[in-house]
Amino acid sequence: MLKTNTKAPTFNLNSTDGKIYSLKDSMGKYVVLYFYPKDDTPGCTIETNDFNELLPKLKKLNCDVFGISKDDLKSHYKFKEKYKIKFDLLSDVELNILKKYKVWAKKKFMGREFMGIVRTTFLIDPNGKIVKIWDNVKVKNHAKEVLDTLKNI
């Protein structure tokens, strides 16, 4: 498990802006990295739409937002277009960053065990340090909670 007040693992991932995004690209800004299981599923759609709705307020607080899942860019493009998402989604089909951030783990659903993404959000400060971690996120009001935390820093 990653801890607060430690350096966030750096990475490079394909982004829906057509470039490769590196965490270093956001140095000097706060960053919200939210890891979610799958594009265009009920919980992931609510979470993404909530971050999208609060994006102007997050931007005013010098904060970038990125959603990360193992979906490929084609899936991300469709998801982004369908819901008019104004921030970039990052694709980790090889699971490298999911494992680095310790969000790829054993899950249980309806008596079945399987490996998957544990819905987790990281708030990273302008120096690349983890300020707050939300584990096993419940999507209702989560984006607002992240915004409120950022406002109180």
PDB file of N, CA and C in Angstrom, residues 52-96:
ATOM      1  N   ASN A  52     -16.051  15.477 -13.932  1.00  0.00           N
ATOM      2  CA  ASN A  52     -16.208  16.352 -15.088  1.00  0.00           C
ATOM      3  C   ASN A  52     -16.989  17.620 -14.712  1.00  0.00           C
ATOM      4  N   GLU A  53     -18.048  17.439 -13.927  1.00  0.00           N
ATOM      5  CA  GLU A  53     -18.870  18.566 -13.497  1.00  0.00           C
ATOM      6  C   GLU A  53     -18.092  19.527 -12.584  1.00  0.00           C
ATOM      7  N   LEU A  54     -17.225  18.975 -11.749  1.00  0.00           N
ATOM      8  CA  LEU A  54     -16.452  19.798 -10.808  1.00  0.00           C
ATOM      9  C   LEU A  54     -15.117  20.271 -11.381  1.00  0.00           C
ATOM     10  N   LEU A  55     -14.817  19.882 -12.616  1.00  0.00           N
ATOM     11  CA  LEU A  55     -13.526  20.224 -13.222  1.00  0.00           C
ATOM     12  C   LEU A  55     -13.199  21.717 -13.171  1.00  0.00           C
ATOM     13  N   PRO A  56     -14.138  22.624 -13.512  1.00  0.00           N
ATOM     14  CA  PRO A  56     -13.783  24.053 -13.441  1.00  0.00           C
ATOM     15  C   PRO A  56     -13.335  24.490 -12.033  1.00  0.00           C
ATOM     16  N   LYS A  57     -13.982  23.967 -11.004  1.00  0.00           N
ATOM     17  CA  LYS A  57     -13.611  24.313  -9.625  1.00  0.00           C
ATOM     18  C   LYS A  57     -12.248  23.721  -9.263  1.00  0.00           C
ATOM     19  N   LEU A  58     -11.988  22.504  -9.733  1.00  0.00           N
ATOM     20  CA  LEU A  58     -10.690  21.878  -9.482  1.00  0.00           C
ATOM     21  C   LEU A  58      -9.584  22.641 -10.212  1.00  0.00           C
ATOM     22  N   LYS A  59      -9.855  23.043 -11.457  1.00  0.00           N
ATOM     23  CA  LYS A  59      -8.870  23.803 -12.244  1.00  0.00           C
ATOM     24  C   LYS A  59      -8.527  25.128 -11.559  1.00  0.00           C
ATOM     25  N   LYS A  60      -9.545  25.788 -10.966  1.00  0.00           N
ATOM     26  CA  LYS A  60      -9.305  27.050 -10.251  1.00  0.00           C
ATOM     27  C   LYS A  60      -8.351  26.862  -9.078  1.00  0.00           C
ATOM     28  N   LEU A  61      -8.310  25.640  -8.558  1.00  0.00           N
ATOM     29  CA  LEU A  61      -7.412  25.320  -7.442  1.00  0.00           C
ATOM     30  C   LEU A  61      -6.083  24.728  -7.943  1.00  0.00           C
ATOM     31  N   ASN A  62      -5.772  24.973  -9.239  1.00  0.00           N
ATOM     32  CA  ASN A  62      -4.517  24.527  -9.838  1.00  0.00           C
ATOM     33  C   ASN A  62      -4.383  23.003  -9.807  1.00  0.00           C
ATOM     34  N   CYS A  63      -5.456  22.317 -10.231  1.00  0.00           N
ATOM     35  CA  CYS A  63      -5.484  20.855 -10.141  1.00  0.00           C
ATOM     36  C   CYS A  63      -5.861  20.221 -11.481  1.00  0.00           C
ATOM     37  N   ASP A  64      -5.058  19.253 -11.904  1.00  0.00           N
ATOM     38  CA  ASP A  64      -5.373  18.431 -13.077  1.00  0.00           C
ATOM     39  C   ASP A  64      -6.079  17.162 -12.611  1.00  0.00           C
ATOM     40  N   VAL A  65      -6.944  16.620 -13.457  1.00  0.00           N
ATOM     41  CA  VAL A  65      -7.665  15.384 -13.145  1.00  0.00           C
ATOM     42  C   VAL A  65      -7.420  14.381 -14.261  1.00  0.00           C
ATOM     43  N   PHE A  66      -7.140  13.123 -13.868  1.00  0.00           N
ATOM     44  CA  PHE A  66      -6.955  12.044 -14.831  1.00  0.00           C
ATOM     45  C   PHE A  66      -7.631  10.787 -14.313  1.00  0.00           C
ATOM     46  N   GLY A  67      -8.389  10.143 -15.188  1.00  0.00           N
ATOM     47  CA  GLY A  67      -8.967   8.847 -14.884  1.00  0.00           C
ATOM     48  C   GLY A  67      -8.088   7.779 -15.512  1.00  0.00           C
ATOM     49  N   ILE A  68      -7.844   6.695 -14.780  1.00  0.00           N
ATOM     50  CA  ILE A  68      -6.981   5.621 -15.279  1.00  0.00           C
ATOM     51  C   ILE A  68      -7.702   4.280 -15.121  1.00  0.00           C
ATOM     52  N   SER A  69      -7.717   3.509 -16.210  1.00  0.00           N
ATOM     53  CA  SER A  69      -8.216   2.136 -16.147  1.00  0.00           C
ATOM     54  C   SER A  69      -7.397   1.293 -17.118  1.00  0.00           C
ATOM     55  N   LYS A  70      -7.711  -0.002 -17.174  1.00  0.00           N
ATOM     56  CA  LYS A  70      -6.982  -0.874 -18.100  1.00  0.00           C
ATOM     57  C   LYS A  70      -7.635  -0.904 -19.485  1.00  0.00           C
ATOM     58  N   ASP A  71      -8.700  -0.122 -19.663  1.00  0.00           N
ATOM     59  CA  ASP A  71      -9.330  -0.054 -20.983  1.00  0.00           C
ATOM     60  C   ASP A  71      -8.360   0.555 -21.992  1.00  0.00           C
ATOM     61  N   ASP A  72      -8.501   0.149 -23.248  1.00  0.00           N
ATOM     62  CA  ASP A  72      -7.621   0.714 -24.276  1.00  0.00           C
ATOM     63  C   ASP A  72      -8.114   2.104 -24.694  1.00  0.00           C
ATOM     64  N   LEU A  73      -7.291   2.778 -25.474  1.00  0.00           N
ATOM     65  CA  LEU A  73      -7.634   4.147 -25.885  1.00  0.00           C
ATOM     66  C   LEU A  73      -8.926   4.203 -26.690  1.00  0.00           C
ATOM     67  N   LYS A  74      -9.180   3.200 -27.509  1.00  0.00           N
ATOM     68  CA  LYS A  74     -10.413   3.183 -28.313  1.00  0.00           C
ATOM     69  C   LYS A  74     -11.637   3.249 -27.391  1.00  0.00           C
ATOM     70  N   SER A  75     -11.623   2.458 -26.339  1.00  0.00           N
ATOM     71  CA  SER A  75     -12.715   2.457 -25.363  1.00  0.00           C
ATOM     72  C   SER A  75     -12.793   3.816 -24.653  1.00  0.00           C
ATOM     73  N   HIS A  76     -11.628   4.345 -24.269  1.00  0.00           N
ATOM     74  CA  HIS A  76     -11.582   5.658 -23.598  1.00  0.00           C
ATOM     75  C   HIS A  76     -12.163   6.762 -24.493  1.00  0.00           C
ATOM     76  N   TYR A  77     -11.807   6.737 -25.783  1.00  0.00           N
ATOM     77  CA  TYR A  77     -12.320   7.769 -26.705  1.00  0.00           C
ATOM     78  C   TYR A  77     -13.844   7.726 -26.761  1.00  0.00           C
ATOM     79  N   LYS A  78     -14.410   6.517 -26.866  1.00  0.00           N
ATOM     80  CA  LYS A  78     -15.875   6.378 -26.929  1.00  0.00           C
ATOM     81  C   LYS A  78     -16.526   6.887 -25.634  1.00  0.00           C
ATOM     82  N   PHE A  79     -15.957   6.514 -24.507  1.00  0.00           N
ATOM     83  CA  PHE A  79     -16.462   6.919 -23.194  1.00  0.00           C
ATOM     84  C   PHE A  79     -16.402   8.442 -23.053  1.00  0.00           C
ATOM     85  N   LYS A  80     -15.262   8.997 -23.442  1.00  0.00           N
ATOM     86  CA  LYS A  80     -15.043  10.448 -23.324  1.00  0.00           C
ATOM     87  C   LYS A  80     -16.025  11.209 -24.212  1.00  0.00           C
ATOM     88  N   GLU A  81     -16.215  10.734 -25.428  1.00  0.00           N
ATOM     89  CA  GLU A  81     -17.119  11.398 -26.374  1.00  0.00           C
ATOM     90  C   GLU A  81     -18.577  11.284 -25.918  1.00  0.00           C
ATOM     91  N   LYS A  82     -18.977  10.102 -25.487  1.00  0.00           N
ATOM     92  CA  LYS A  82     -20.365   9.844 -25.084  1.00  0.00           C
ATOM     93  C   LYS A  82     -20.803  10.779 -23.956  1.00  0.00           C
ATOM     94  N   TYR A  83     -19.909  11.026 -22.993  1.00  0.00           N
ATOM     95  CA  TYR A  83     -20.268  11.837 -21.825  1.00  0.00           C
ATOM     96  C   TYR A  83     -19.641  13.232 -21.827  1.00  0.00           C
ATOM     97  N   LYS A  84     -19.008  13.597 -22.974  1.00  0.00           N
ATOM     98  CA  LYS A  84     -18.403  14.927 -23.125  1.00  0.00           C
ATOM     99  C   LYS A  84     -17.443  15.245 -21.961  1.00  0.00           C
ATOM    100  N   ILE A  85     -16.560  14.304 -21.698  1.00  0.00           N
ATOM    101  CA  ILE A  85     -15.581  14.441 -20.624  1.00  0.00           C
ATOM    102  C   ILE A  85     -14.502  15.428 -21.063  1.00  0.00           C
ATOM    103  N   LYS A  86     -14.219  16.397 -20.201  1.00  0.00           N
ATOM    104  CA  LYS A  86     -13.307  17.488 -20.557  1.00  0.00           C
ATOM    105  C   LYS A  86     -11.881  17.297 -20.049  1.00  0.00           C
ATOM    106  N   PHE A  87     -11.600  16.145 -19.435  1.00  0.00           N
ATOM    107  CA  PHE A  87     -10.226  15.863 -19.008  1.00  0.00           C
ATOM    108  C   PHE A  87      -9.788  14.558 -19.666  1.00  0.00           C
ATOM    109  N   ASP A  88      -8.497  14.268 -19.579  1.00  0.00           N
ATOM    110  CA  ASP A  88      -7.969  13.097 -20.273  1.00  0.00           C
ATOM    111  C   ASP A  88      -8.072  11.825 -19.450  1.00  0.00           C
ATOM    112  N   LEU A  89      -8.286  10.738 -20.174  1.00  0.00           N
ATOM    113  CA  LEU A  89      -8.292   9.407 -19.590  1.00  0.00           C
ATOM    114  C   LEU A  89      -6.999   8.718 -20.026  1.00  0.00           C
ATOM    115  N   LEU A  90      -6.404   7.978 -19.109  1.00  0.00           N
ATOM    116  CA  LEU A  90      -5.132   7.315 -19.375  1.00  0.00           C
ATOM    117  C   LEU A  90      -5.345   5.809 -19.424  1.00  0.00           C
ATOM    118  N   SER A  91      -4.645   5.161 -20.341  1.00  0.00           N
ATOM    119  CA  SER A  91      -4.827   3.732 -20.580  1.00  0.00           C
ATOM    120  C   SER A  91      -3.625   2.937 -20.070  1.00  0.00           C
ATOM    121  N   ASP A  92      -3.897   1.945 -19.228  1.00  0.00           N
ATOM    122  CA  ASP A  92      -2.845   1.076 -18.699  1.00  0.00           C
ATOM    123  C   ASP A  92      -3.190  -0.384 -18.987  1.00  0.00           C
ATOM    124  N   VAL A  93      -3.227  -0.728 -20.280  1.00  0.00           N
ATOM    125  CA  VAL A  93      -3.615  -2.086 -20.676  1.00  0.00           C
ATOM    126  C   VAL A  93      -2.636  -3.139 -20.157  1.00  0.00           C
ATOM    127  N   GLU A  94      -1.391  -2.755 -19.934  1.00  0.00           N
ATOM    128  CA  GLU A  94      -0.392  -3.724 -19.450  1.00  0.00           C
ATOM    129  C   GLU A  94      -0.360  -3.816 -17.925  1.00  0.00           C
ATOM    130  N   LEU A  95      -1.185  -3.024 -17.240  1.00  0.00           N
ATOM    131  CA  LEU A  95      -1.335  -3.069 -15.778  1.00  0.00           C
ATOM    132  C   LEU A  95      -0.112  -2.591 -14.991  1.00  0.00           C
ATOM    133  N   ASN A  96       0.879  -2.030 -15.655  1.00  0.00           N
ATOM    134  CA  ASN A  96       2.111  -1.620 -14.967  1.00  0.00           C
ATOM    135  C   ASN A  96       1.860  -0.581 -13.877  1.00  0.00           C
TER     136      ASN A  96
END
